Amino acid sequence: MTENAQQQPSAPDSELPTQYAPADVEGPLYERWVERGYFEADAKSEKPPYTIVIPPPNVTGSLHLGHAFQHTLMDALTRRKRMQGFESLWLPGMDHAGIATQNVVERELGKEGKSRHDLGREAFVERVWQWKDEYGGKILGQMRRLGDGVDWTRERFTMDEGLSQAVQTIFKRLYDDELIYRAERIINWCPRCLTAISDIEVEYQDDDGELVSMKYGEGDDTIVVATTRAETMLGDTAVAVHPDDERYKHLVGRHIKLPLTDRTIPVVADTHVDPEFGTGAVKVTPAHDPNDFAIGQRHDLESLTVMDERGVITVHGPFEGLDRFEARSAIVAALRAEGRIVAEKRPYVHSVGHCSRCKTTIEPRLSMQWWVKVAPLAKAAGDAVRDGRVKIHPQEMEKRYFDWVDNLHDWCISRQLWWGHRIPVWYGPEGEVVCVGPDDEAPTGEGWTQDSDVLDTWFSSGLWPFSTLGWPEQTPDLKKFYPTDVLLTGHDIIFFWVARMMMFGLYAMDGEVPFRTIALTGLVRDQFGKKMSKSSGTAVDPLDWMNAYGSDAVRFTLARGANPGTDVPIGEDWVQASRNFANKIWNATRFALMNGATIEGELPPAERLSATDRWILSRLNKTVSQVDALYDDFQFAKLSDALYHFAWDEVFDWYVELSKTTFQAGGEPAKVSGRVLGEVLDVTLKLLHPIVPFVTETLWTTLTGGESIVVADWPKDSGFRDEAAEREIETLQQVITEVRRFRADQGLQPGQRVPARLTLTGTALAPHEAAIRQLLRLQPEGDTFAATATLPIGGATVALDLSGTIDVAAERKRLAKDLAAAEKEKAQATAKLGNEAFLAKAPDNVVDKIRGRLSKADEDIERIKAQLDGLPEA
């Protein structure tokens, strides 16, 4: 009936402990999986490949909830594919994280009273490698704690020998194809990290600043400009106005005096200037503003650098040596003393860029840097999504991707650091420039020097999908596992990483995409939907939760919140609930094992099964089909929820409870139900395994005697359906639920036994009388039975003798209130369905919903009236 019989079926060879203790199970289980090589992929295998490369965490990092979230989902995907018969590779590794790692080691040196310059470049880099070997990669150990099923034999590092060769190879190819060049441009400069950073490494926030309006020139040549960065006026080389602005036409082409200096600067006409904004005149500082740099290029203006790399003023006596912010105040004071300040606005809230790593205010700075010409690469990256070779999921995220790749500026790839891939370019004594590939000999001799800069860390991580598989060599891994199948990552790094992998992958691999699907997730938030942060006390170390509740509980909580592309709120009480779910799985499986659940032998044919057995097998196969469809659509939240309700509600609460009378009676029906229960547990544990691997492994191996659920076969929908059995059990559930609700309304204790008469003749419920009586604590009616409440439900009648236990007046009052609510609902639905104007405009699904409400109201009215009729007079 299903294809789930195991290779090594046998009776359970050990009993389960009474309680599940994750701390005792998880560590040893994981090491056993690794030792047995379950996660190792074979490039020579004839199985179809399935590949995911891990977004490489920083070598400085430790596991946070965002990592745990994405790793849970990637692990679930690869575990399922492995069980489905794929050669499943989940490749791990780390990023050298240039600035972040250099900062860590420099802080360590600072504790010794030293700087990197005290050591020199070679010794400093050696010190960073020592730090990496001793402290780096903490997160890799934590990944084991989470249960990441990665192939540790293929672990990579963005500065290992193979990846370094890949970096040098692609730099050389891009350089030879004139897609890498060196030029002096305005870049984002961090005065703290002392390096250029890319546009996407700048975080903008609203800061309190000042807007100062000041007069340039004298007499009729006076012109007013405004700025939030008064210190840069020392580097002004022009004032710009719009060509059509009548106010300033007499000044265009003339020179005016620049205050506080002995220079005069021209007034130029440029269409970039908005005549409606402010005074319609702007100061132009080409060396310290990207827009001003463009104006300077158009008008052949001089570019004067007035600050050094640390943001210290380097010109004009009284201000020389001042920090940029000290100079700002000093320059405004000096202008005020000369009567040149027209207006000052403080505070003036405006958007200011900060270094994403150290939070220092960045400084636009004219600098000679290396650049990637992105236009042709970005077009290819956009085309690959537009023509369907790469799917973005959810699809609505495509717009963000296109907004980025369709508007990319050239990428500054050089960084003024010592830790990283050094740019493979040498300069000769006569001005020669030589780019060296991995197979080339670097120039030697007097006067030859290598470029001192290193590459942006995203340059090497952009090669990750193919460099980790051995490129530029044509390795068996590259042939087998490229292109990768899924890139699962947060939507927040589309710009940092995803687009760059697309550009480099298509370029290096001759148009072959780096991955077939980009599955974008949201970010983990606190239970109120707010960003987690250490400063607000809402940041959570997932290891704390894993230690308290088990890794499975954390994983299930994260997966259950994972709707594609949307943020994931999470709170500790949700993890506790997932721990309770793991305990429920454990306890129910213990009960099943104690009552003869087994996978031995074939499932009996349908005609030998009870309606309860046929119902659960029908629901089981529907669940298999549903879970498969949701996996293929990356709907982790929905599939987790479906599994939760199937396992807890249908298997553990209903099927196990309904089968208790069968097990107690023994005989052939008990054996049949034991085999069905074994089948259901076998499949359910397999469906749950990719998300909650530890508890399912322990229970499945005990149930089946199989080697490991990690390498078991994924369940298949056998096609078995029994709609009649499903309707029968749904009616049975309705009877039990309604009577339980009635008992609770009367204040009866759950275990309190009540005399009852069941009228089931002529209904499908007749075979279930024993189960109904057991689950509802209903004892035989006896000689003195007097029906004080009669409940007609689902074609059956349950008459209860509640003499001395029921407040008839209170029950009539409650039912009358329910009846009034049902009649009001019916009246509202009837009115809407009788309104022709409404029916003409309302969508079909809305009309259908109202018809459903009317039908439900009619059923409720009939049920409540019958209950009222069954009550004695008060």
Short mmCIF file of N, CA, C and O in Angstrom, two decimals, residues 821-858:
data_model
loop_
_atom_site.label_atom_id
_atom_site.label_comp_id
_atom_site.label_asym_id
_atom_site.label_seq_id
_atom_site.Cartn_x
_atom_site.Cartn_y
_atom_site.Cartn_z
N ALA A 821 -27.12 34.06 18.59
CA ALA A 821 -25.96 34.41 17.76
C ALA A 821 -26.03 33.72 16.40
O ALA A 821 -25.73 34.33 15.36
N ALA A 822 -26.44 32.45 16.40
CA ALA A 822 -26.55 31.71 15.13
C ALA A 822 -27.65 32.30 14.24
O ALA A 822 -27.49 32.41 13.02
N GLU A 823 -28.78 32.68 14.87
CA GLU A 823 -29.87 33.26 14.08
C GLU A 823 -29.49 34.63 13.52
O GLU A 823 -29.87 34.99 12.40
N LYS A 824 -28.71 35.41 14.28
CA LYS A 824 -28.23 36.70 13.78
C LYS A 824 -27.29 36.49 12.60
O LYS A 824 -27.37 37.21 11.58
N GLU A 825 -26.41 35.51 12.70
CA GLU A 825 -25.48 35.20 11.62
C GLU A 825 -26.26 34.78 10.36
O GLU A 825 -25.94 35.20 9.24
N LYS A 826 -27.33 33.99 10.55
CA LYS A 826 -28.14 33.55 9.42
C LYS A 826 -28.83 34.75 8.75
O LYS A 826 -28.86 34.85 7.52
N ALA A 827 -29.37 35.65 9.58
CA ALA A 827 -30.07 36.81 9.04
C ALA A 827 -29.14 37.70 8.22
O ALA A 827 -29.50 38.18 7.13
N GLN A 828 -27.90 37.90 8.72
CA GLN A 828 -26.94 38.75 8.00
C GLN A 828 -26.53 38.11 6.67
O GLN A 828 -26.47 38.78 5.64
N ALA A 829 -26.28 36.79 6.69
CA ALA A 829 -25.88 36.11 5.46
C ALA A 829 -27.03 36.09 4.46
O ALA A 829 -26.83 36.30 3.25
N THR A 830 -28.25 35.86 4.96
CA THR A 830 -29.41 35.82 4.07
C THR A 830 -29.63 37.18 3.40
O THR A 830 -29.93 37.27 2.20
N ALA A 831 -29.45 38.26 4.19
CA ALA A 831 -29.64 39.61 3.65
C ALA A 831 -28.64 39.90 2.54
O ALA A 831 -28.99 40.46 1.49
N LYS A 832 -27.40 39.51 2.75
CA LYS A 832 -26.38 39.78 1.73
C LYS A 832 -26.65 38.98 0.46
O LYS A 832 -26.52 39.50 -0.66
N LEU A 833 -27.03 37.72 0.63
CA LEU A 833 -27.28 36.89 -0.54
C LEU A 833 -28.56 37.30 -1.27
O LEU A 833 -28.76 36.95 -2.44
N GLY A 834 -29.44 38.06 -0.58
CA GLY A 834 -30.64 38.56 -1.22
C GLY A 834 -30.47 39.93 -1.84
O GLY A 834 -31.41 40.49 -2.42
N ASN A 835 -29.28 40.50 -1.73
CA ASN A 835 -28.99 41.83 -2.25
C ASN A 835 -28.39 41.70 -3.66
O ASN A 835 -27.23 41.31 -3.82
N GLU A 836 -29.20 42.02 -4.68
CA GLU A 836 -28.75 41.84 -6.07
C GLU A 836 -27.54 42.72 -6.40
O GLU A 836 -26.64 42.31 -7.13
N ALA A 837 -27.52 43.95 -5.85
CA ALA A 837 -26.39 44.86 -6.11
C ALA A 837 -25.09 44.27 -5.56
O ALA A 837 -24.03 44.34 -6.19
N PHE A 838 -25.19 43.68 -4.35
CA PHE A 838 -24.01 43.07 -3.74
C PHE A 838 -23.52 41.88 -4.59
O PHE A 838 -22.33 41.74 -4.86
N LEU A 839 -24.45 41.03 -5.00
CA LEU A 839 -24.09 39.84 -5.77
C LEU A 839 -23.46 40.20 -7.11
O LEU A 839 -22.60 39.48 -7.62
N ALA A 840 -23.88 41.34 -7.67
CA ALA A 840 -23.34 41.75 -8.97
C ALA A 840 -21.89 42.21 -8.87
O ALA A 840 -21.11 42.08 -9.81
N LYS A 841 -21.50 42.74 -7.71
CA LYS A 841 -20.16 43.31 -7.55
C LYS A 841 -19.18 42.38 -6.82
O LYS A 841 -17.98 42.44 -7.06
N ALA A 842 -19.71 41.56 -5.93
CA ALA A 842 -18.82 40.76 -5.07
C ALA A 842 -18.13 39.65 -5.86
O ALA A 842 -18.75 39.02 -6.72
N PRO A 843 -16.82 39.40 -5.58
CA PRO A 843 -16.12 38.28 -6.22
C PRO A 843 -16.77 36.95 -5.85
O PRO A 843 -17.41 36.82 -4.81
N ASP A 844 -16.58 35.94 -6.72
CA ASP A 844 -17.19 34.64 -6.48
C ASP A 844 -16.77 34.03 -5.15
O ASP A 844 -17.58 33.41 -4.46
N ASN A 845 -15.48 34.20 -4.79
CA ASN A 845 -15.02 33.57 -3.55
C ASN A 845 -15.68 34.21 -2.32
O ASN A 845 -15.93 33.54 -1.32
N VAL A 846 -15.99 35.50 -2.40
CA VAL A 846 -16.66 36.17 -1.29
C VAL A 846 -18.09 35.66 -1.16
O VAL A 846 -18.58 35.37 -0.06
N VAL A 847 -18.77 35.52 -2.30
CA VAL A 847 -20.15 35.01 -2.28
C VAL A 847 -20.17 33.57 -1.75
O VAL A 847 -21.02 33.21 -0.93
N ASP A 848 -19.21 32.77 -2.20
CA ASP A 848 -19.15 31.39 -1.72
C ASP A 848 -18.92 31.34 -0.22
O ASP A 848 -19.47 30.48 0.49
N LYS A 849 -18.09 32.25 0.29
CA LYS A 849 -17.82 32.28 1.73
C LYS A 849 -19.09 32.60 2.51
O LYS A 849 -19.36 32.01 3.56
N ILE A 850 -19.90 33.53 2.01
CA ILE A 850 -21.14 33.90 2.70
C ILE A 850 -22.14 32.75 2.64
O ILE A 850 -22.84 32.47 3.62
N ARG A 851 -22.19 32.05 1.51
CA ARG A 851 -23.06 30.87 1.43
C ARG A 851 -22.63 29.82 2.46
O ARG A 851 -23.47 29.15 3.07
N GLY A 852 -21.34 29.67 2.63
CA GLY A 852 -20.84 28.74 3.64
C GLY A 852 -21.25 29.15 5.05
O GLY A 852 -21.59 28.32 5.89
N ARG A 853 -21.19 30.47 5.31
CA ARG A 853 -21.62 30.96 6.62
C ARG A 853 -23.10 30.69 6.86
O ARG A 853 -23.51 30.32 7.97
N LEU A 854 -23.92 30.84 5.81
CA LEU A 854 -25.35 30.56 5.94
C LEU A 854 -25.60 29.09 6.25
O LEU A 854 -26.40 28.74 7.12
N SER A 855 -24.89 28.23 5.53
CA SER A 855 -25.04 26.79 5.75
C SER A 855 -24.64 26.41 7.17
O SER A 855 -25.31 25.64 7.85
N LYS A 856 -23.52 26.98 7.63
CA LYS A 856 -23.04 26.69 8.98
C LYS A 856 -24.04 27.20 10.02
O LYS A 856 -24.31 26.53 11.03
N ALA A 857 -24.62 28.38 9.79
CA ALA A 857 -25.60 28.92 10.72
C ALA A 857 -26.83 28.02 10.81
O ALA A 857 -27.37 27.77 11.90
N ASP A 858 -27.29 27.51 9.67
CA ASP A 858 -28.44 26.60 9.67
C ASP A 858 -28.13 25.35 10.49
O ASP A 858 -28.97 24.88 11.28
#
